[in-house]
JSON list of C-alpha atoms in Angstrom, two decimals:
[
{"chain": "A", "resi": 993, "resn": "MET", "atom": "CA", "xyz": [-29.50, 24.94, 30.90]},
{"chain": "A", "resi": 994, "resn": "ARG", "atom": "CA", "xyz": [-25.94, 26.13, 30.48]},
{"chain": "A", "resi": 995, "resn": "ILE", "atom": "CA", "xyz": [-24.70, 22.56, 30.04]},
{"chain": "A", "resi": 996, "resn": "ARG", "atom": "CA", "xyz": [-27.42, 21.96, 27.47]},
{"chain": "A", "resi": 997, "resn": "ARG", "atom": "CA", "xyz": [-26.48, 25.08, 25.50]},
{"chain": "A", "resi": 998, "resn": "VAL", "atom": "CA", "xyz": [-22.83, 24.05, 25.54]},
{"chain": "A", "resi": 999, "resn": "ALA", "atom": "CA", "xyz": [-23.76, 20.55, 24.38]},
{"chain": "A", "resi": 1000, "resn": "LEU", "atom": "CA", "xyz": [-25.89, 21.94, 21.56]},
{"chain": "A", "resi": 1001, "resn": "ALA", "atom": "CA", "xyz": [-23.11, 24.31, 20.52]},
{"chain": "A", "resi": 1002, "resn": "LEU", "atom": "CA", "xyz": [-20.54, 21.50, 20.47]},
{"chain": "A", "resi": 1003, "resn": "THR", "atom": "CA", "xyz": [-22.93, 19.30, 18.49]},
{"chain": "A", "resi": 1004, "resn": "SER", "atom": "CA", "xyz": [-23.45, 22.07, 15.95]},
{"chain": "A", "resi": 1005, "resn": "VAL", "atom": "CA", "xyz": [-19.72, 22.65, 15.61]},
{"chain": "A", "resi": 1006, "resn": "ALA", "atom": "CA", "xyz": [-19.13, 18.93, 15.14]},
{"chain": "A", "resi": 1007, "resn": "ALA", "atom": "CA", "xyz": [-21.89, 18.72, 12.53]},
{"chain": "A", "resi": 1008, "resn": "ILE", "atom": "CA", "xyz": [-20.46, 21.65, 10.59]},
{"chain": "A", "resi": 1009, "resn": "GLY", "atom": "CA", "xyz": [-16.95, 20.25, 10.87]},
{"chain": "A", "resi": 1010, "resn": "LEU", "atom": "CA", "xyz": [-17.99, 16.90, 9.47]},
{"chain": "A", "resi": 1011, "resn": "ALA", "atom": "CA", "xyz": [-20.26, 18.29, 6.73]},
{"chain": "A", "resi": 1012, "resn": "PRO", "atom": "CA", "xyz": [-17.68, 18.05, 3.91]},
{"chain": "A", "resi": 1013, "resn": "THR", "atom": "CA", "xyz": [-16.88, 14.46, 4.87]},
{"chain": "A", "resi": 1014, "resn": "ALA", "atom": "CA", "xyz": [-20.60, 13.61, 4.84]},
{"chain": "A", "resi": 1015, "resn": "ILE", "atom": "CA", "xyz": [-20.99, 15.17, 1.38]},
{"chain": "A", "resi": 1016, "resn": "VAL", "atom": "CA", "xyz": [-17.97, 13.26, 0.08]},
{"chain": "A", "resi": 1017, "resn": "HIS", "atom": "CA", "xyz": [-19.31, 9.92, 1.30]},
{"chain": "A", "resi": 1018, "resn": "ALA", "atom": "CA", "xyz": [-22.80, 10.65, -0.03]},
{"chain": "A", "resi": 1019, "resn": "LEU", "atom": "CA", "xyz": [-21.42, 11.42, -3.50]},
{"chain": "A", "resi": 1020, "resn": "ALA", "atom": "CA", "xyz": [-19.27, 8.28, -3.49]},
{"chain": "A", "resi": 1021, "resn": "TRP", "atom": "CA", "xyz": [-22.07, 6.01, -2.26]},
{"chain": "A", "resi": 1022, "resn": "GLY", "atom": "CA", "xyz": [-22.84, 3.33, -4.83]},
{"chain": "A", "resi": 1023, "resn": "HIS", "atom": "CA", "xyz": [-19.80, 4.21, -6.92]},
{"chain": "A", "resi": 1024, "resn": "GLN", "atom": "CA", "xyz": [-17.27, 1.96, -5.24]},
{"chain": "A", "resi": 1025, "resn": "ALA", "atom": "CA", "xyz": [-16.42, -1.71, -5.57]},
{"chain": "A", "resi": 1026, "resn": "GLY", "atom": "CA", "xyz": [-15.02, -3.92, -2.85]},
{"chain": "A", "resi": 1027, "resn": "SER", "atom": "CA", "xyz": [-13.11, -6.16, -5.22]},
{"chain": "A", "resi": 1028, "resn": "THR", "atom": "CA", "xyz": [-11.66, -6.41, -8.71]},
{"chain": "A", "resi": 1029, "resn": "ASN", "atom": "CA", "xyz": [-14.45, -8.75, -9.79]},
{"chain": "A", "resi": 1030, "resn": "ALA", "atom": "CA", "xyz": [-17.13, -6.26, -8.75]},
{"chain": "A", "resi": 1031, "resn": "ALA", "atom": "CA", "xyz": [-15.64, -3.42, -10.79]},
{"chain": "A", "resi": 1032, "resn": "PRO", "atom": "CA", "xyz": [-17.33, -2.56, -14.09]},
{"chain": "A", "resi": 1033, "resn": "HIS", "atom": "CA", "xyz": [-15.40, -2.30, -17.34]},
{"chain": "A", "resi": 1034, "resn": "ARG", "atom": "CA", "xyz": [-14.45, 1.23, -18.24]},
{"chain": "A", "resi": 1035, "resn": "ASP", "atom": "CA", "xyz": [-12.05, 2.18, -20.98]},
{"chain": "A", "resi": 1036, "resn": "VAL", "atom": "CA", "xyz": [-9.83, 4.29, -18.73]},
{"chain": "A", "resi": 1037, "resn": "LEU", "atom": "CA", "xyz": [-8.35, 3.47, -15.36]},
{"chain": "A", "resi": 1038, "resn": "LEU", "atom": "CA", "xyz": [-6.94, 6.38, -13.34]},
{"chain": "A", "resi": 1039, "resn": "VAL", "atom": "CA", "xyz": [-4.26, 5.60, -10.76]},
{"chain": "A", "resi": 1040, "resn": "LEU", "atom": "CA", "xyz": [-3.42, 8.42, -8.38]},
{"chain": "A", "resi": 1041, "resn": "GLY", "atom": "CA", "xyz": [0.22, 8.97, -7.48]},
{"chain": "A", "resi": 1042, "resn": "ALA", "atom": "CA", "xyz": [1.86, 8.51, -4.08]},
{"chain": "A", "resi": 1043, "resn": "GLY", "atom": "CA", "xyz": [5.35, 8.43, -2.66]},
{"chain": "A", "resi": 1044, "resn": "VAL", "atom": "CA", "xyz": [8.32, 7.16, -4.67]},
{"chain": "A", "resi": 1045, "resn": "LEU", "atom": "CA", "xyz": [11.49, 5.95, -2.93]},
{"chain": "A", "resi": 1046, "resn": "PRO", "atom": "CA", "xyz": [14.92, 7.55, -3.54]},
{"chain": "A", "resi": 1047, "resn": "ASP", "atom": "CA", "xyz": [15.85, 4.65, -5.85]},
{"chain": "A", "resi": 1048, "resn": "GLY", "atom": "CA", "xyz": [12.87, 5.46, -8.08]},
{"chain": "A", "resi": 1049, "resn": "GLN", "atom": "CA", "xyz": [10.75, 2.52, -6.97]},
{"chain": "A", "resi": 1050, "resn": "PRO", "atom": "CA", "xyz": [7.14, 2.99, -5.84]},
{"chain": "A", "resi": 1051, "resn": "GLY", "atom": "CA", "xyz": [6.62, 3.19, -2.11]},
{"chain": "A", "resi": 1052, "resn": "ALA", "atom": "CA", "xyz": [4.46, 0.58, -0.40]},
{"chain": "A", "resi": 1053, "resn": "TYR", "atom": "CA", "xyz": [1.20, 2.48, -0.81]},
{"chain": "A", "resi": 1054, "resn": "LEU", "atom": "CA", "xyz": [1.81, 3.33, -4.44]},
{"chain": "A", "resi": 1055, "resn": "LYS", "atom": "CA", "xyz": [2.90, -0.24, -5.15]},
{"chain": "A", "resi": 1056, "resn": "ALA", "atom": "CA", "xyz": [-0.38, -1.51, -3.70]},
{"chain": "A", "resi": 1057, "resn": "ARG", "atom": "CA", "xyz": [-2.35, 0.83, -5.98]},
{"chain": "A", "resi": 1058, "resn": "LEU", "atom": "CA", "xyz": [-0.38, -0.31, -9.01]},
{"chain": "A", "resi": 1059, "resn": "ASP", "atom": "CA", "xyz": [-0.81, -4.00, -8.17]},
{"chain": "A", "resi": 1060, "resn": "LEU", "atom": "CA", "xyz": [-4.55, -3.43, -8.04]},
{"chain": "A", "resi": 1061, "resn": "ALA", "atom": "CA", "xyz": [-4.46, -1.52, -11.33]},
{"chain": "A", "resi": 1062, "resn": "ALA", "atom": "CA", "xyz": [-2.47, -4.31, -12.99]},
{"chain": "A", "resi": 1063, "resn": "ASP", "atom": "CA", "xyz": [-5.04, -6.85, -11.75]},
{"chain": "A", "resi": 1064, "resn": "LEU", "atom": "CA", "xyz": [-7.90, -4.77, -13.14]},
{"chain": "A", "resi": 1065, "resn": "TYR", "atom": "CA", "xyz": [-6.17, -4.46, -16.51]},
{"chain": "A", "resi": 1066, "resn": "ALA", "atom": "CA", "xyz": [-5.40, -8.19, -16.63]},
{"chain": "A", "resi": 1067, "resn": "SER", "atom": "CA", "xyz": [-9.03, -8.92, -15.79]},
{"chain": "A", "resi": 1068, "resn": "GLY", "atom": "CA", "xyz": [-10.21, -6.92, -18.78]},
{"chain": "A", "resi": 1069, "resn": "LYS", "atom": "CA", "xyz": [-11.69, -4.15, -16.63]},
{"chain": "A", "resi": 1070, "resn": "ALA", "atom": "CA", "xyz": [-9.82, -1.36, -18.46]},
{"chain": "A", "resi": 1071, "resn": "SER", "atom": "CA", "xyz": [-8.12, -0.72, -21.78]},
{"chain": "A", "resi": 1072, "resn": "VAL", "atom": "CA", "xyz": [-5.83, 2.20, -20.90]},
{"chain": "A", "resi": 1073, "resn": "ILE", "atom": "CA", "xyz": [-4.26, 3.23, -17.60]},
{"chain": "A", "resi": 1074, "resn": "LEU", "atom": "CA", "xyz": [-3.73, 6.93, -16.87]},
{"chain": "A", "resi": 1075, "resn": "VAL", "atom": "CA", "xyz": [-1.09, 7.32, -14.15]},
{"chain": "A", "resi": 1076, "resn": "SER", "atom": "CA", "xyz": [-1.27, 10.76, -12.56]},
{"chain": "A", "resi": 1077, "resn": "GLY", "atom": "CA", "xyz": [1.32, 12.07, -10.15]},
{"chain": "A", "resi": 1078, "resn": "ASP", "atom": "CA", "xyz": [3.99, 14.58, -9.23]},
{"chain": "A", "resi": 1079, "resn": "ASN", "atom": "CA", "xyz": [6.84, 15.39, -11.62]},
{"chain": "A", "resi": 1080, "resn": "ARG", "atom": "CA", "xyz": [7.61, 18.97, -10.60]},
{"chain": "A", "resi": 1081, "resn": "GLU", "atom": "CA", "xyz": [11.27, 18.18, -10.07]},
{"chain": "A", "resi": 1082, "resn": "ALA", "atom": "CA", "xyz": [13.65, 16.46, -12.49]},
{"chain": "A", "resi": 1083, "resn": "ASN", "atom": "CA", "xyz": [14.81, 13.97, -9.86]},
{"chain": "A", "resi": 1084, "resn": "TYR", "atom": "CA", "xyz": [11.31, 13.01, -8.68]},
{"chain": "A", "resi": 1085, "resn": "ASN", "atom": "CA", "xyz": [8.92, 11.41, -11.14]},
{"chain": "A", "resi": 1086, "resn": "GLU", "atom": "CA", "xyz": [5.90, 9.51, -9.84]},
{"chain": "A", "resi": 1087, "resn": "PRO", "atom": "CA", "xyz": [4.26, 8.86, -13.24]},
{"chain": "A", "resi": 1088, "resn": "LEU", "atom": "CA", "xyz": [7.44, 7.39, -14.70]},
{"chain": "A", "resi": 1089, "resn": "ALA", "atom": "CA", "xyz": [7.93, 5.11, -11.70]},
{"chain": "A", "resi": 1090, "resn": "MET", "atom": "CA", "xyz": [4.30, 4.04, -12.02]},
{"chain": "A", "resi": 1091, "resn": "GLN", "atom": "CA", "xyz": [4.63, 3.30, -15.73]},
{"chain": "A", "resi": 1092, "resn": "ARG", "atom": "CA", "xyz": [7.81, 1.28, -15.29]},
{"chain": "A", "resi": 1093, "resn": "TYR", "atom": "CA", "xyz": [6.25, -0.78, -12.50]},
{"chain": "A", "resi": 1094, "resn": "LEU", "atom": "CA", "xyz": [3.13, -1.53, -14.52]},
{"chain": "A", "resi": 1095, "resn": "VAL", "atom": "CA", "xyz": [5.19, -2.57, -17.55]},
{"chain": "A", "resi": 1096, "resn": "ARG", "atom": "CA", "xyz": [7.16, -4.98, -15.36]},
{"chain": "A", "resi": 1097, "resn": "HIS", "atom": "CA", "xyz": [3.84, -6.44, -14.25]},
{"chain": "A", "resi": 1098, "resn": "GLY", "atom": "CA", "xyz": [2.46, -7.14, -17.68]},
{"chain": "A", "resi": 1099, "resn": "VAL", "atom": "CA", "xyz": [0.79, -3.93, -18.83]},
{"chain": "A", "resi": 1100, "resn": "PRO", "atom": "CA", "xyz": [1.94, -2.89, -22.34]},
{"chain": "A", "resi": 1101, "resn": "ALA", "atom": "CA", "xyz": [3.72, 0.48, -22.36]},
{"chain": "A", "resi": 1102, "resn": "GLY", "atom": "CA", "xyz": [1.45, 1.65, -25.17]},
{"chain": "A", "resi": 1103, "resn": "ARG", "atom": "CA", "xyz": [-1.55, 1.23, -22.88]},
{"chain": "A", "resi": 1104, "resn": "ILE", "atom": "CA", "xyz": [-0.17, 3.56, -20.21]},
{"chain": "A", "resi": 1105, "resn": "VAL", "atom": "CA", "xyz": [-0.40, 7.36, -20.34]},
{"chain": "A", "resi": 1106, "resn": "ARG", "atom": "CA", "xyz": [1.59, 9.53, -17.93]},
{"chain": "A", "resi": 1107, "resn": "ASP", "atom": "CA", "xyz": [0.12, 12.69, -16.41]},
{"chain": "A", "resi": 1108, "resn": "PRO", "atom": "CA", "xyz": [3.03, 14.63, -14.90]},
{"chain": "A", "resi": 1109, "resn": "ALA", "atom": "CA", "xyz": [0.99, 17.31, -13.13]},
{"chain": "A", "resi": 1110, "resn": "GLY", "atom": "CA", "xyz": [-1.35, 15.33, -10.89]},
{"chain": "A", "resi": 1111, "resn": "PHE", "atom": "CA", "xyz": [-0.14, 17.18, -7.80]},
{"chain": "A", "resi": 1112, "resn": "ASP", "atom": "CA", "xyz": [-3.20, 16.27, -5.75]},
{"chain": "A", "resi": 1113, "resn": "THR", "atom": "CA", "xyz": [-6.53, 14.48, -6.15]},
{"chain": "A", "resi": 1114, "resn": "TYR", "atom": "CA", "xyz": [-8.38, 17.52, -7.47]},
{"chain": "A", "resi": 1115, "resn": "ASP", "atom": "CA", "xyz": [-5.66, 18.26, -10.03]},
{"chain": "A", "resi": 1116, "resn": "SER", "atom": "CA", "xyz": [-5.67, 14.68, -11.30]},
{"chain": "A", "resi": 1117, "resn": "CYS", "atom": "CA", "xyz": [-9.45, 14.65, -11.74]},
{"chain": "A", "resi": 1118, "resn": "VAL", "atom": "CA", "xyz": [-9.61, 18.03, -13.48]},
{"chain": "A", "resi": 1119, "resn": "ARG", "atom": "CA", "xyz": [-6.70, 17.18, -15.77]},
{"chain": "A", "resi": 1120, "resn": "ALA", "atom": "CA", "xyz": [-8.22, 13.79, -16.67]},
{"chain": "A", "resi": 1121, "resn": "LYS", "atom": "CA", "xyz": [-11.23, 15.67, -18.03]},
{"chain": "A", "resi": 1122, "resn": "ARG", "atom": "CA", "xyz": [-9.75, 18.90, -19.41]},
{"chain": "A", "resi": 1123, "resn": "ILE", "atom": "CA", "xyz": [-6.36, 17.74, -20.67]},
{"chain": "A", "resi": 1124, "resn": "TYR", "atom": "CA", "xyz": [-6.92, 14.09, -21.56]},
{"chain": "A", "resi": 1125, "resn": "GLY", "atom": "CA", "xyz": [-10.58, 14.30, -22.54]},
{"chain": "A", "resi": 1126, "resn": "VAL", "atom": "CA", "xyz": [-11.74, 11.53, -20.20]},
{"chain": "A", "resi": 1127, "resn": "SER", "atom": "CA", "xyz": [-15.35, 11.78, -19.05]},
{"chain": "A", "resi": 1128, "resn": "ARG", "atom": "CA", "xyz": [-15.76, 8.27, -17.62]},
{"chain": "A", "resi": 1129, "resn": "LEU", "atom": "CA", "xyz": [-13.24, 6.20, -15.70]},
{"chain": "A", "resi": 1130, "resn": "THR", "atom": "CA", "xyz": [-12.43, 3.80, -12.90]},
{"chain": "A", "resi": 1131, "resn": "LEU", "atom": "CA", "xyz": [-10.21, 5.22, -10.17]},
{"chain": "A", "resi": 1132, "resn": "VAL", "atom": "CA", "xyz": [-7.72, 3.35, -7.97]},
{"chain": "A", "resi": 1133, "resn": "THR", "atom": "CA", "xyz": [-6.33, 4.50, -4.63]},
{"chain": "A", "resi": 1134, "resn": "GLN", "atom": "CA", "xyz": [-6.26, 3.36, -0.98]},
{"chain": "A", "resi": 1135, "resn": "GLY", "atom": "CA", "xyz": [-9.60, 2.53, 0.59]},
{"chain": "A", "resi": 1136, "resn": "TYR", "atom": "CA", "xyz": [-9.62, 5.38, 3.11]},
{"chain": "A", "resi": 1137, "resn": "HIS", "atom": "CA", "xyz": [-8.96, 7.88, 0.31]},
{"chain": "A", "resi": 1138, "resn": "LEU", "atom": "CA", "xyz": [-11.39, 6.37, -2.18]},
{"chain": "A", "resi": 1139, "resn": "PRO", "atom": "CA", "xyz": [-14.63, 8.18, -1.20]},
{"chain": "A", "resi": 1140, "resn": "ARG", "atom": "CA", "xyz": [-13.01, 11.61, -1.48]},
{"chain": "A", "resi": 1141, "resn": "ALA", "atom": "CA", "xyz": [-11.24, 10.72, -4.73]},
{"chain": "A", "resi": 1142, "resn": "VAL", "atom": "CA", "xyz": [-14.43, 9.40, -6.33]},
{"chain": "A", "resi": 1143, "resn": "ALA", "atom": "CA", "xyz": [-16.48, 12.35, -5.08]},
{"chain": "A", "resi": 1144, "resn": "THR", "atom": "CA", "xyz": [-13.89, 14.84, -6.35]},
{"chain": "A", "resi": 1145, "resn": "CYS", "atom": "CA", "xyz": [-13.89, 13.42, -9.86]},
{"chain": "A", "resi": 1146, "resn": "ARG", "atom": "CA", "xyz": [-17.66, 13.28, -9.92]},
{"chain": "A", "resi": 1147, "resn": "MET", "atom": "CA", "xyz": [-17.96, 16.89, -8.76]},
{"chain": "A", "resi": 1148, "resn": "VAL", "atom": "CA", "xyz": [-15.74, 18.10, -11.61]},
{"chain": "A", "resi": 1149, "resn": "GLY", "atom": "CA", "xyz": [-17.80, 16.24, -14.18]},
{"chain": "A", "resi": 1150, "resn": "VAL", "atom": "CA", "xyz": [-16.13, 12.85, -14.55]},
{"chain": "A", "resi": 1151, "resn": "ASP", "atom": "CA", "xyz": [-18.37, 9.78, -14.26]},
{"chain": "A", "resi": 1152, "resn": "THR", "atom": "CA", "xyz": [-16.26, 7.83, -11.78]},
{"chain": "A", "resi": 1153, "resn": "PHE", "atom": "CA", "xyz": [-16.30, 4.39, -10.18]},
{"chain": "A", "resi": 1154, "resn": "GLY", "atom": "CA", "xyz": [-13.66, 3.54, -7.60]},
{"chain": "A", "resi": 1155, "resn": "VAL", "atom": "CA", "xyz": [-11.81, 0.45, -6.44]},
{"chain": "A", "resi": 1156, "resn": "GLY", "atom": "CA", "xyz": [-9.84, 0.73, -3.22]},
{"chain": "A", "resi": 1157, "resn": "ASP", "atom": "CA", "xyz": [-6.76, -1.05, -1.96]},
{"chain": "A", "resi": 1158, "resn": "HIS", "atom": "CA", "xyz": [-6.86, -2.30, 1.64]},
{"chain": "A", "resi": 1159, "resn": "SER", "atom": "CA", "xyz": [-3.75, -4.47, 1.64]},
{"chain": "A", "resi": 1160, "resn": "ALA", "atom": "CA", "xyz": [-1.50, -1.58, 2.72]},
{"chain": "A", "resi": 1161, "resn": "LYS", "atom": "CA", "xyz": [-3.36, -1.30, 6.03]},
{"chain": "A", "resi": 1162, "resn": "ALA", "atom": "CA", "xyz": [-1.75, -4.45, 7.41]},
{"chain": "A", "resi": 1163, "resn": "ALA", "atom": "CA", "xyz": [1.69, -3.50, 6.11]},
{"chain": "A", "resi": 1164, "resn": "SER", "atom": "CA", "xyz": [1.67, -0.03, 7.70]},
{"chain": "A", "resi": 1165, "resn": "PRO", "atom": "CA", "xyz": [-1.21, 0.47, 10.16]},
{"chain": "A", "resi": 1166, "resn": "GLY", "atom": "CA", "xyz": [0.23, 3.71, 11.57]},
{"chain": "A", "resi": 1167, "resn": "GLN", "atom": "CA", "xyz": [0.39, 5.32, 8.16]},
{"chain": "A", "resi": 1168, "resn": "TRP", "atom": "CA", "xyz": [-3.11, 4.06, 7.43]},
{"chain": "A", "resi": 1169, "resn": "ARG", "atom": "CA", "xyz": [-4.48, 5.65, 10.62]},
{"chain": "A", "resi": 1170, "resn": "TYR", "atom": "CA", "xyz": [-2.76, 8.91, 9.72]},
{"chain": "A", "resi": 1171, "resn": "GLY", "atom": "CA", "xyz": [-4.38, 8.76, 6.29]},
{"chain": "A", "resi": 1172, "resn": "VAL", "atom": "CA", "xyz": [-7.82, 8.19, 7.79]},
{"chain": "A", "resi": 1173, "resn": "VAL", "atom": "CA", "xyz": [-7.47, 11.21, 10.10]},
{"chain": "A", "resi": 1174, "resn": "ARG", "atom": "CA", "xyz": [-6.04, 13.35, 7.30]},
{"chain": "A", "resi": 1175, "resn": "GLU", "atom": "CA", "xyz": [-9.19, 12.79, 5.24]},
{"chain": "A", "resi": 1176, "resn": "LEU", "atom": "CA", "xyz": [-11.16, 15.08, 7.55]},
{"chain": "A", "resi": 1177, "resn": "PRO", "atom": "CA", "xyz": [-9.31, 18.33, 6.73]},
{"chain": "A", "resi": 1178, "resn": "ALA", "atom": "CA", "xyz": [-8.71, 17.10, 3.18]},
{"chain": "A", "resi": 1179, "resn": "ALA", "atom": "CA", "xyz": [-12.49, 16.99, 2.63]},
{"chain": "A", "resi": 1180, "resn": "TRP", "atom": "CA", "xyz": [-12.63, 20.71, 3.47]},
{"chain": "A", "resi": 1181, "resn": "LYS", "atom": "CA", "xyz": [-9.90, 21.44, 0.94]},
{"chain": "A", "resi": 1182, "resn": "THR", "atom": "CA", "xyz": [-11.77, 19.42, -1.67]},
{"chain": "A", "resi": 1183, "resn": "MET", "atom": "CA", "xyz": [-14.96, 21.40, -1.15]},
{"chain": "A", "resi": 1184, "resn": "TYR", "atom": "CA", "xyz": [-13.02, 24.66, -1.39]},
{"chain": "A", "resi": 1185, "resn": "ASP", "atom": "CA", "xyz": [-11.31, 23.55, -4.61]},
{"chain": "A", "resi": 1186, "resn": "VAL", "atom": "CA", "xyz": [-14.58, 22.50, -6.20]},
{"chain": "A", "resi": 1187, "resn": "VAL", "atom": "CA", "xyz": [-16.63, 25.51, -5.10]},
{"chain": "A", "resi": 1188, "resn": "SER", "atom": "CA", "xyz": [-13.91, 28.00, -6.03]},
{"chain": "A", "resi": 1189, "resn": "ARG", "atom": "CA", "xyz": [-13.22, 26.13, -9.27]},
{"chain": "A", "resi": 1190, "resn": "ARG", "atom": "CA", "xyz": [-9.53, 26.32, -8.58]},
{"chain": "A", "resi": 1191, "resn": "THR", "atom": "CA", "xyz": [-7.54, 25.97, -11.79]},
{"chain": "A", "resi": 1192, "resn": "PRO", "atom": "CA", "xyz": [-4.71, 23.44, -11.58]},
{"chain": "A", "resi": 1193, "resn": "THR", "atom": "CA", "xyz": [-1.71, 23.32, -13.87]},
{"chain": "A", "resi": 1194, "resn": "LEU", "atom": "CA", "xyz": [-3.22, 22.79, -17.32]},
{"chain": "A", "resi": 1195, "resn": "GLY", "atom": "CA", "xyz": [-1.83, 23.39, -20.80]},
{"chain": "A", "resi": 1196, "resn": "GLN", "atom": "CA", "xyz": [-2.76, 22.14, -24.24]},
{"chain": "A", "resi": 1197, "resn": "PRO", "atom": "CA", "xyz": [-5.13, 19.17, -24.65]},
{"chain": "A", "resi": 1198, "resn": "ASP", "atom": "CA", "xyz": [-3.26, 15.87, -24.86]},
{"chain": "A", "resi": 1199, "resn": "PRO", "atom": "CA", "xyz": [-4.72, 13.18, -27.15]},
{"chain": "A", "resi": 1200, "resn": "SER", "atom": "CA", "xyz": [-2.59, 10.39, -25.68]},
{"chain": "A", "resi": 1201, "resn": "VAL", "atom": "CA", "xyz": [-5.46, 8.57, -23.98]},
{"chain": "A", "resi": 1202, "resn": "GLN", "atom": "CA", "xyz": [-7.61, 8.56, -27.11]},
{"chain": "A", "resi": 1203, "resn": "GLN", "atom": "CA", "xyz": [-4.65, 7.46, -29.20]},
{"chain": "A", "resi": 1204, "resn": "ALA", "atom": "CA", "xyz": [-3.93, 4.61, -26.82]},
{"chain": "A", "resi": 1205, "resn": "LEU", "atom": "CA", "xyz": [-7.57, 3.53, -26.95]},
{"chain": "A", "resi": 1206, "resn": "GLY", "atom": "CA", "xyz": [-7.44, 3.52, -30.73]},
{"chain": "A", "resi": 1207, "resn": "SER", "atom": "CA", "xyz": [-4.21, 1.56, -31.01]}
]
């Protein structure tokens, strides 16, 4: 009986521990595409930031996201790309690196809007809605991160469809495995942010996305 009680207790703990991950995947179910061709057209494409190298070039994971975003734009799946990342320090600027890379790969500069305060997934989703006035978008990130990113945007009121990059897995399998494991505690943080309605860095509404759509 004691072994059974211990087993039941461990099962309950495991179920509770995985509950946020289960919620995330349930909310993202049916809102993800496995390829560029399967993605619907939406006016705005949101690319989440990632590491930038000391020379200002996108790191491998960010480069993979941007390549996917450029393909989606070239395929007519989006009209404007919102690049959201970290620019807290003058010598570190993810959105600028993202914009420059996309321009080099055929996306007109006037079709790219930089969000300098996308410090994490939740911040980027909230700011897309509250600062840039976007209520419907396609989101691009790595495949292991995609369910949480899609679910986060949906929970803050943005109708979101996601397309995930999987090419980076072969290039850096160790980093990919770390990312997969990291999603478990990150799902808890996401649920806390959403339930507590944490307020990210905001400011005045920015009409740049709507202006780019109208140009």
